PDB file of C-alpha atoms in Angstrom:
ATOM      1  CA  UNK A  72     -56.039 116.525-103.662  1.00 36.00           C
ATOM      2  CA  UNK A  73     -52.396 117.710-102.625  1.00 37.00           C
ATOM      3  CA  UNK A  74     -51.734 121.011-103.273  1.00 41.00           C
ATOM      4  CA  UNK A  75     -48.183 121.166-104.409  1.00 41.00           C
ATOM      5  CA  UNK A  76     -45.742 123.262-102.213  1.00 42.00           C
ATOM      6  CA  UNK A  77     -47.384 123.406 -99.222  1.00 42.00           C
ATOM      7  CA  UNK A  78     -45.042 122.355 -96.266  1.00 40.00           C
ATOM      8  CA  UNK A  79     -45.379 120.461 -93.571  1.00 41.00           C
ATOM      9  CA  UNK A  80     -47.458 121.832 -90.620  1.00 43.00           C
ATOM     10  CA  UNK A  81     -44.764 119.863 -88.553  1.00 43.00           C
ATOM     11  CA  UNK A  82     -42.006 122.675 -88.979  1.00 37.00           C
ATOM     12  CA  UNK A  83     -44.547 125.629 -86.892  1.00 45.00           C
ATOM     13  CA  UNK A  84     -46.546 123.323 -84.661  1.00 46.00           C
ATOM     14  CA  UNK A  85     -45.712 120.699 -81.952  1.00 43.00           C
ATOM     15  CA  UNK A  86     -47.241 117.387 -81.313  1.00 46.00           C
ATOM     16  CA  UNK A  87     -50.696 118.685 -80.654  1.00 47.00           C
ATOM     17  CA  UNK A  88     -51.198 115.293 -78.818  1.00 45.00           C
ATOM     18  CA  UNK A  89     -48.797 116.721 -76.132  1.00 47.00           C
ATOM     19  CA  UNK A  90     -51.490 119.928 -75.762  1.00 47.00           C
ATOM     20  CA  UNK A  91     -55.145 117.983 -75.662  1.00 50.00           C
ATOM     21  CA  UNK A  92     -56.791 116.592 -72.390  1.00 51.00           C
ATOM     22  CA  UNK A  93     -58.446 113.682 -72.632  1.00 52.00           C
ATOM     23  CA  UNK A  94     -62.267 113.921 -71.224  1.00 51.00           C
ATOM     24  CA  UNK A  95     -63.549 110.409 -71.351  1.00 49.00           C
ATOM     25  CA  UNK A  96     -61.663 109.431 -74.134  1.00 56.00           C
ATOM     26  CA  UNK A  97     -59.116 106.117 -74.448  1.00 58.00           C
ATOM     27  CA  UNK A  98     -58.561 106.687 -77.732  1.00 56.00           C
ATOM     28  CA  UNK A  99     -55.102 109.838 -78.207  1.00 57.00           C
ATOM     29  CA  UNK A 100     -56.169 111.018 -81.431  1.00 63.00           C
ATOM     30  CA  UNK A 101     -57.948 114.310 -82.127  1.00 72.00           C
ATOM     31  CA  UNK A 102     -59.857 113.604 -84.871  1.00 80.00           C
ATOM     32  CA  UNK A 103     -61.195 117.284 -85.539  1.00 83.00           C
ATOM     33  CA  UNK A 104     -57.732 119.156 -85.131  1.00 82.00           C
ATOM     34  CA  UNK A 105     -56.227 116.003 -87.215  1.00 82.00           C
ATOM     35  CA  UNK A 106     -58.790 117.297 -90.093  1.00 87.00           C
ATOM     36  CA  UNK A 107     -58.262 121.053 -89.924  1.00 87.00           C
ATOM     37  CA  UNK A 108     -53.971 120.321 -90.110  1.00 84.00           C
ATOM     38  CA  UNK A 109     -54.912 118.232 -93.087  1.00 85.00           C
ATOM     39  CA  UNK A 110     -56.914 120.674 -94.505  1.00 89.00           C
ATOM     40  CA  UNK A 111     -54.404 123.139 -94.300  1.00 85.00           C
ATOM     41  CA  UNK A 112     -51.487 120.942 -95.465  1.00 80.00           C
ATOM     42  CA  UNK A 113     -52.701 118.737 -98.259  1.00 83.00           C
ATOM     43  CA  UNK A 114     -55.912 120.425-100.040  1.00 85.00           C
ATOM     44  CA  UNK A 115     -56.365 122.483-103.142  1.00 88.00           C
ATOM     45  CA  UNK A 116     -57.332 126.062-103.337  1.00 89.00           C
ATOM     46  CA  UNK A 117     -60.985 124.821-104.092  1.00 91.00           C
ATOM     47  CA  UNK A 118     -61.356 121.907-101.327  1.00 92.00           C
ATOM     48  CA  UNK A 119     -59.679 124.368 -98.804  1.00 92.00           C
ATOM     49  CA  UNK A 120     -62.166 127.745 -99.350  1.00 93.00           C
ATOM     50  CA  UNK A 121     -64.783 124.556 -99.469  1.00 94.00           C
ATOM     51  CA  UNK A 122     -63.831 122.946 -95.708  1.00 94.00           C
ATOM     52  CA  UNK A 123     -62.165 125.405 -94.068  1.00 95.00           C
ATOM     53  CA  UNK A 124     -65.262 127.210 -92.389  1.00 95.00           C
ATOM     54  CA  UNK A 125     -66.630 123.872 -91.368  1.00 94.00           C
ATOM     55  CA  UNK A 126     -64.029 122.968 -88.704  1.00 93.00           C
ATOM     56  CA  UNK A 127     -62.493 126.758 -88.287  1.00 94.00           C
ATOM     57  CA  UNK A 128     -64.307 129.772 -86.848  1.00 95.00           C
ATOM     58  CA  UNK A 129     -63.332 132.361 -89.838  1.00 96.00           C
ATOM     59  CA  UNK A 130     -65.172 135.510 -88.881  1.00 96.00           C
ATOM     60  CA  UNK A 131     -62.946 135.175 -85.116  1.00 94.00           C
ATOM     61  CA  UNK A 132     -59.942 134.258 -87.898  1.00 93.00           C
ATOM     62  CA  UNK A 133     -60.091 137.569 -89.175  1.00 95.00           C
ATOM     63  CA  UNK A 134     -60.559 139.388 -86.543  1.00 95.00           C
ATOM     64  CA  UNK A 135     -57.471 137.917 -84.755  1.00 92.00           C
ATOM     65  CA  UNK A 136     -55.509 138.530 -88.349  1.00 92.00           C
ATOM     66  CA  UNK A 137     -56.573 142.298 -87.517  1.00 93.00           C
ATOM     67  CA  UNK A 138     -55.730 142.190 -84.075  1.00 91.00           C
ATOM     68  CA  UNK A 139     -51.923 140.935 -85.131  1.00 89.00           C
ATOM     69  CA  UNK A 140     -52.322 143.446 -88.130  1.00 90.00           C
ATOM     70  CA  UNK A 141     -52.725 146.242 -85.367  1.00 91.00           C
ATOM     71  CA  UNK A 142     -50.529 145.190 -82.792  1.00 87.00           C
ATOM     72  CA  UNK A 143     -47.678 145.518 -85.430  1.00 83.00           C
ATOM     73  CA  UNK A 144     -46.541 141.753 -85.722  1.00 78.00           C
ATOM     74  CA  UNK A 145     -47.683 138.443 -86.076  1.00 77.00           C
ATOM     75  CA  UNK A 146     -46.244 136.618 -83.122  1.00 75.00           C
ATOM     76  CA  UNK A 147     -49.638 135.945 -81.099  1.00 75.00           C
ATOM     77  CA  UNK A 148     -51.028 134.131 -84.149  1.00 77.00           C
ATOM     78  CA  UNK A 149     -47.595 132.139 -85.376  1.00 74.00           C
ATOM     79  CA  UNK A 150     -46.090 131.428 -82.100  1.00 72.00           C
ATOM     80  CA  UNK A 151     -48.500 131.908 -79.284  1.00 74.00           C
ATOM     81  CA  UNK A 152     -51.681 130.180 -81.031  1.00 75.00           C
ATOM     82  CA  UNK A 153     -54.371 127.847 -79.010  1.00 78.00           C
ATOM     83  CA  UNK A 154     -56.963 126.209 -80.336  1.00 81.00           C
ATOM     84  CA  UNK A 155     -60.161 125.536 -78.568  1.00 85.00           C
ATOM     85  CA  UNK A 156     -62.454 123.509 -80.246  1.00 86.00           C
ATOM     86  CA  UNK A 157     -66.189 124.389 -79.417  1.00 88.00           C
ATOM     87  CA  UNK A 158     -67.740 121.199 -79.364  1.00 87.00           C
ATOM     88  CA  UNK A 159     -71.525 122.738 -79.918  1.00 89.00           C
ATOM     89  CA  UNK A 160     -70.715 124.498 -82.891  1.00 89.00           C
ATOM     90  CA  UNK A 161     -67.914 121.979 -83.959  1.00 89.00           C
ATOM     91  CA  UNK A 162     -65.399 124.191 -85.100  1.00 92.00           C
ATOM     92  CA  UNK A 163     -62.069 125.600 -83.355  1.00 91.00           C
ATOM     93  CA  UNK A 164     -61.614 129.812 -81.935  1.00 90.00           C
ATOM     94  CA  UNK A 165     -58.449 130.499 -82.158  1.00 87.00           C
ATOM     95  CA  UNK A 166     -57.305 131.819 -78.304  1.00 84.00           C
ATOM     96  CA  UNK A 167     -54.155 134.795 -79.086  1.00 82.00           C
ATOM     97  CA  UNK A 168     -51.812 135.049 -76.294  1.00 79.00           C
ATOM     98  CA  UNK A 169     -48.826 137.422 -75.818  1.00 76.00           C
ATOM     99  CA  UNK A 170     -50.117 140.657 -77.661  1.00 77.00           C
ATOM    100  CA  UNK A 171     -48.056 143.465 -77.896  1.00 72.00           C
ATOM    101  CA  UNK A 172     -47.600 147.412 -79.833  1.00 70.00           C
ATOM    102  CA  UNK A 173     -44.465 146.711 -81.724  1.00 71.00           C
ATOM    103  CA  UNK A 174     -43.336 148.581 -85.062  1.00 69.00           C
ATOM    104  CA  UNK A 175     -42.350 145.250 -86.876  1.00 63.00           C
ATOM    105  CA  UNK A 176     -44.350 146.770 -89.593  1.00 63.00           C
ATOM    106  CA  UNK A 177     -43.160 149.904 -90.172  1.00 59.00           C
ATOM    107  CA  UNK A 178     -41.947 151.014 -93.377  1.00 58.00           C
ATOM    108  CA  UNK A 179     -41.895 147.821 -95.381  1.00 60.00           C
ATOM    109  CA  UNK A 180     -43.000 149.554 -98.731  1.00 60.00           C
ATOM    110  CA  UNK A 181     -45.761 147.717-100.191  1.00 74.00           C
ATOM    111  CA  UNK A 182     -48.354 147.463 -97.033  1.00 78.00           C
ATOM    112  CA  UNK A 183     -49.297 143.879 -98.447  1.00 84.00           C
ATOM    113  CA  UNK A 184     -45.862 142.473 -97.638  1.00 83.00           C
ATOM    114  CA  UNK A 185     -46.945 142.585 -94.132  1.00 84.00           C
ATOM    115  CA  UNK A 186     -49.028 139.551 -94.807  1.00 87.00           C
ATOM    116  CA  UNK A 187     -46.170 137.248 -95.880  1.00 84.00           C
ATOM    117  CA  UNK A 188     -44.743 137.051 -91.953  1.00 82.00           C
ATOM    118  CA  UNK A 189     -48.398 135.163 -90.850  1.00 85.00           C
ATOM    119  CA  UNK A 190     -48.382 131.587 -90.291  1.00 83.00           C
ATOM    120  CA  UNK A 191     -49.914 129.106 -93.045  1.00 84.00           C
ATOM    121  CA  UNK A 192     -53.186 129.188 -92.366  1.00 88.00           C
ATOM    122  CA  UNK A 193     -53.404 133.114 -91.854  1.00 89.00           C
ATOM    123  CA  UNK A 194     -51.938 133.262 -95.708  1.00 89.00           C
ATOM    124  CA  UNK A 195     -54.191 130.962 -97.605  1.00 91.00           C
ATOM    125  CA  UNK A 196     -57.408 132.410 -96.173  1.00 93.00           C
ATOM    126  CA  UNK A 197     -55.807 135.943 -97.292  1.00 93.00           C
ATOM    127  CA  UNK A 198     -55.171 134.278-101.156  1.00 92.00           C
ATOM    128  CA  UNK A 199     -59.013 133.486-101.441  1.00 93.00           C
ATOM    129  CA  UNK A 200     -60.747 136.817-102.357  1.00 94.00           C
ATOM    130  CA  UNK A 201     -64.479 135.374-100.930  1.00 95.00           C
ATOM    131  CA  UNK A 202     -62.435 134.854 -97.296  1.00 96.00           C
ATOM    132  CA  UNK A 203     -60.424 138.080 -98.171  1.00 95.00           C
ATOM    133  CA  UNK A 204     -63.070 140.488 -99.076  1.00 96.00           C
ATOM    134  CA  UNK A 205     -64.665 139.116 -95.493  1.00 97.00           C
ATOM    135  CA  UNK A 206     -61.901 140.075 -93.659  1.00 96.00           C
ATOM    136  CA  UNK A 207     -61.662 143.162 -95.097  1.00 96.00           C
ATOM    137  CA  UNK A 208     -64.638 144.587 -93.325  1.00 97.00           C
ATOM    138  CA  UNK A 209     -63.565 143.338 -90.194  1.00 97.00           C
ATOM    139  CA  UNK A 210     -60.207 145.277 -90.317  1.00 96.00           C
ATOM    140  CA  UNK A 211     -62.080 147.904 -91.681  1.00 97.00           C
ATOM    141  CA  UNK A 212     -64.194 148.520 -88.358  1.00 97.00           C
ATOM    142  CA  UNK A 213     -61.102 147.693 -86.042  1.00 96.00           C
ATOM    143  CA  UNK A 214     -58.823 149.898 -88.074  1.00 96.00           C
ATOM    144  CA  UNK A 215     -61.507 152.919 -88.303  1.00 97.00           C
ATOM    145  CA  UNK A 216     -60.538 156.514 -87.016  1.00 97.00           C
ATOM    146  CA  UNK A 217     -63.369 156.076 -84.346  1.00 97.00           C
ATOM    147  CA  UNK A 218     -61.959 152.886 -83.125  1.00 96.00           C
ATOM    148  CA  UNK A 219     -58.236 154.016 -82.854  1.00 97.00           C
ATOM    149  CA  UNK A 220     -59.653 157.314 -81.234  1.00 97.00           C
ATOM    150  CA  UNK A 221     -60.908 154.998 -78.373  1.00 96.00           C
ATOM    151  CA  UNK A 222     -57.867 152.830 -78.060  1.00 94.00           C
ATOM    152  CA  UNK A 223     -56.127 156.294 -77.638  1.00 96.00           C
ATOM    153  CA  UNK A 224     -58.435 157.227 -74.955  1.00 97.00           C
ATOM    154  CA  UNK A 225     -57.637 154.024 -73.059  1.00 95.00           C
ATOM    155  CA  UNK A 226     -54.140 154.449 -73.768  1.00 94.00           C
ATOM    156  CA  UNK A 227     -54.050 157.938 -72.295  1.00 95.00           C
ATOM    157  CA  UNK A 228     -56.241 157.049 -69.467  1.00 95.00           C
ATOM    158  CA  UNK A 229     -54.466 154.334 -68.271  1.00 92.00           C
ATOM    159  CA  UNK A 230     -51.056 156.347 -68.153  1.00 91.00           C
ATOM    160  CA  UNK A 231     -52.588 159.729 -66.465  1.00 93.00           C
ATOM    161  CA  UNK A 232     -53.514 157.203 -63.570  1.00 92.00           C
ATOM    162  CA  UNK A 233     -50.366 155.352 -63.251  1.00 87.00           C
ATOM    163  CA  UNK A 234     -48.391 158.564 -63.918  1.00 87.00           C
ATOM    164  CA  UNK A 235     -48.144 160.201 -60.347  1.00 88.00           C
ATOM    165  CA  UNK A 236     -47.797 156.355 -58.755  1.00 84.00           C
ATOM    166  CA  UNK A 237     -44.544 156.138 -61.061  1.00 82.00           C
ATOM    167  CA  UNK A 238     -42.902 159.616 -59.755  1.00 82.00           C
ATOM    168  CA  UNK A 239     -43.656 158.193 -55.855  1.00 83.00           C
ATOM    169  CA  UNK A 240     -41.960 155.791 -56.614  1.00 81.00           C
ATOM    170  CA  UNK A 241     -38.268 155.727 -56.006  1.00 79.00           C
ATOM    171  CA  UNK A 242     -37.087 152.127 -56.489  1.00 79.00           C
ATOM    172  CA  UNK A 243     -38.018 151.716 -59.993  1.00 76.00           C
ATOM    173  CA  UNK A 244     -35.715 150.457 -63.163  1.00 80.00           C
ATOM    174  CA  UNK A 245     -36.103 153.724 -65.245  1.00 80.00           C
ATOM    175  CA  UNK A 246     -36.239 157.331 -64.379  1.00 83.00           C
ATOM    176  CA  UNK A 247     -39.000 159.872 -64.955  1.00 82.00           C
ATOM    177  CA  UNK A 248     -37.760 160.875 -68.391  1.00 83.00           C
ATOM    178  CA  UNK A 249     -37.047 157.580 -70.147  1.00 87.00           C
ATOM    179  CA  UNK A 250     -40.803 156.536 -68.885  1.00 84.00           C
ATOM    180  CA  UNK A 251     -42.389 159.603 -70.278  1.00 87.00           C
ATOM    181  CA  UNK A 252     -40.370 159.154 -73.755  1.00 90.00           C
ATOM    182  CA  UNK A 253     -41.215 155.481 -74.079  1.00 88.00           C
ATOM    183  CA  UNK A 254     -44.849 156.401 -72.766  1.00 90.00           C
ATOM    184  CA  UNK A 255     -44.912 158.950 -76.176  1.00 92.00           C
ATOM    185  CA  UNK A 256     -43.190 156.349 -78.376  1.00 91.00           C
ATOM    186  CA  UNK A 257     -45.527 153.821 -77.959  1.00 89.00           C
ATOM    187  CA  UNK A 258     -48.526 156.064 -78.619  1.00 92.00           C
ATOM    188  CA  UNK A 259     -46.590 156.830 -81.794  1.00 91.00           C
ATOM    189  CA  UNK A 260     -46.289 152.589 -82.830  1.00 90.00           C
ATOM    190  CA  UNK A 261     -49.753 152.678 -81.694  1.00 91.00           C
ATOM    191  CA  UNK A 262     -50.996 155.581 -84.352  1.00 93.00           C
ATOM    192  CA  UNK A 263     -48.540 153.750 -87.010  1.00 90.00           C
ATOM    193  CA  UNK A 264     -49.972 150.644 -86.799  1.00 90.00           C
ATOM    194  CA  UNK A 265     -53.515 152.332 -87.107  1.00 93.00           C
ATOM    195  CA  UNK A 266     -52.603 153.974 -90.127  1.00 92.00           C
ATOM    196  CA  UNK A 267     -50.859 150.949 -92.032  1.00 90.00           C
ATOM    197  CA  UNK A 268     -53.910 148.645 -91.099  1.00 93.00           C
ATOM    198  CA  UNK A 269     -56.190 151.515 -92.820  1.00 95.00           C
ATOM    199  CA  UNK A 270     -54.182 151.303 -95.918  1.00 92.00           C
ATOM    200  CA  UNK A 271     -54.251 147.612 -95.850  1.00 92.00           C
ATOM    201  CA  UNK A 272     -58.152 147.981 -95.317  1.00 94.00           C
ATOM    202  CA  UNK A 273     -58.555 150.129 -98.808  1.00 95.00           C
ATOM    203  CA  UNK A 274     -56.645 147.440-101.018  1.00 93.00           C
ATOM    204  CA  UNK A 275     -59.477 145.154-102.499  1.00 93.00           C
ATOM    205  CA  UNK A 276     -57.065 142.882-104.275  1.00 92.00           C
ATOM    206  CA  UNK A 277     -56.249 139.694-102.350  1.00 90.00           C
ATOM    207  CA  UNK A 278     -52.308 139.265-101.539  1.00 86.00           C
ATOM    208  CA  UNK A 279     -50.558 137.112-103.728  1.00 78.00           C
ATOM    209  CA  UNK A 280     -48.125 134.171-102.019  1.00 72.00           C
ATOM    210  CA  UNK A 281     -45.632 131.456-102.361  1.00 62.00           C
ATOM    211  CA  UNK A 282     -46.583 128.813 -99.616  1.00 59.00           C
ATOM    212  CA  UNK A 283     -43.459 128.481 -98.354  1.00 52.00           C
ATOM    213  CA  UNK A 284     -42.891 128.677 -94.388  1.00 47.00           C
ATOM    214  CA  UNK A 285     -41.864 132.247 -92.828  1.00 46.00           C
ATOM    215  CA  UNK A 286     -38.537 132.433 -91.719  1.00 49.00           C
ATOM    216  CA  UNK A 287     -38.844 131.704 -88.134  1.00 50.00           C
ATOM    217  CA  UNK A 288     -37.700 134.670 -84.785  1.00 50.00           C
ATOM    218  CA  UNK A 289     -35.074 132.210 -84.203  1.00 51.00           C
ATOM    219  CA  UNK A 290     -34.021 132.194 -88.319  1.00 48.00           C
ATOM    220  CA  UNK A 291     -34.014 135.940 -88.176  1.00 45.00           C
ATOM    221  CA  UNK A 292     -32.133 136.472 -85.344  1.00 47.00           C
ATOM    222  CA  UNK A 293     -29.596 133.628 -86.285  1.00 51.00           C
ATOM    223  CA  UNK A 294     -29.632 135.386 -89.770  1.00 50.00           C
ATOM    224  CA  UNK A 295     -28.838 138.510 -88.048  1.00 49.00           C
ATOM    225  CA  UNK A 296     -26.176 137.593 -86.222  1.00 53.00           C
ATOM    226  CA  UNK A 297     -24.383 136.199 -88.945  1.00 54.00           C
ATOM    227  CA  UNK A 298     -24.391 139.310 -90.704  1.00 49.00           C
ATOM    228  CA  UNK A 299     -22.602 141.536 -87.613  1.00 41.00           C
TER     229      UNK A 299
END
């Protein structure tokens, strides 16, 4: 069963036979990862909430849709993906790479629209409300008061013990104030994204998509430029 409009895996991810290595194997395909892109590409709402857990780790699938969710973008989980494939259980973690506080998120109006700058995959499990209502109380513990109170705590640790190293030091690329201001800034993006992921948390209703590809960093910048 093809579900109609879904595009091409081809346009977001490279030749995945380029990534693997071969452990007593002659044979270059992958027959597992060869099954989840199908699954993704070619399979109806019902075959896809049906298959999906069986060759993808979903609770680890929401939690790295929070982590993106709180980070303030989704560029770990569209760009810098890996898939491991756990050969005991038989289904594939997804490994995020290149997390960072960013405020890609802020004010964008309906918190929702967020959701339409993940990657394929990311946006059908969001359509089905079983798979949504899941994820939901995993963002709902990683987005939770107590949990951004501890992040904070890190945050502030980390900077009172690399503060007095960073006004020894003479030879570095920014002065004292700039490093202070960005130091507060960040903490700001940091609360932001805390708050934004808690309103996401209270809507129950699954989002609502067209399955077309995001526009990709290059697209946007391109599309940017043009408009200078």
């Amino acid at each position: 069963e093809v579900l109609p409009g879904i595009p091409s895996l081809k346009t977001e991810i490279p030749d995945y036979k380029l990534w693997r290595a071969d452990i007593n194997e002659k044979s270059p395909s992958f027959e597992e990862l060869e099954t989840l892109f199908s699954i993704i590409e070619n399979s109806s709402d019902d075959v896809f909430s049906a298959n999906i857990g069986n060759i993808l780790d979903l609770d680890k699938w929401y939690k790295s849709i929070a982590i993106n969710v709180l980070s303030g973008r989704p560029h770990s989980i569209r760009q810098n993906l890996n898939f491991l494939f756990n050969p005991i259980k038989g289904r594939f973690d997804p490994l995020l790479e290149d997390i960072g506080a960013l405020p890609d998120f802020a004010d964008i109006g309906d918190p929702q629209e967020i959701y339409k700058k993940f990657d394929l995959l990311s946006r059908r499990i969001l359509s089905n409300k079983t798979f949504y209502e899941e994820y939901l109380k995993i963002l709902q513990k990683m987005s939770s008061e107590e949990a951004e109170q501890k992040y904070l705590e890190i945050y502030d640790s980390l900077f009172a013990q690399l503060e007095p190293e960073f006004y020894k030091d003479q030879a570095k690329y920014k002065n004292d104030f700039q490093m202070v201001s960005e130091v507060s800034e960040w903490r700001k993006i940091i609360v932001n994204n805390y708050e934004l992921a808690r309103e996401l948390a209270a809507i129950k209703e699954s989002p609502i998509f067209s399955f077309d590809l995001p526009p990709t960093e290059d697209a946007i910048m391109q599309d940017a430029d043009g408009k200078e």
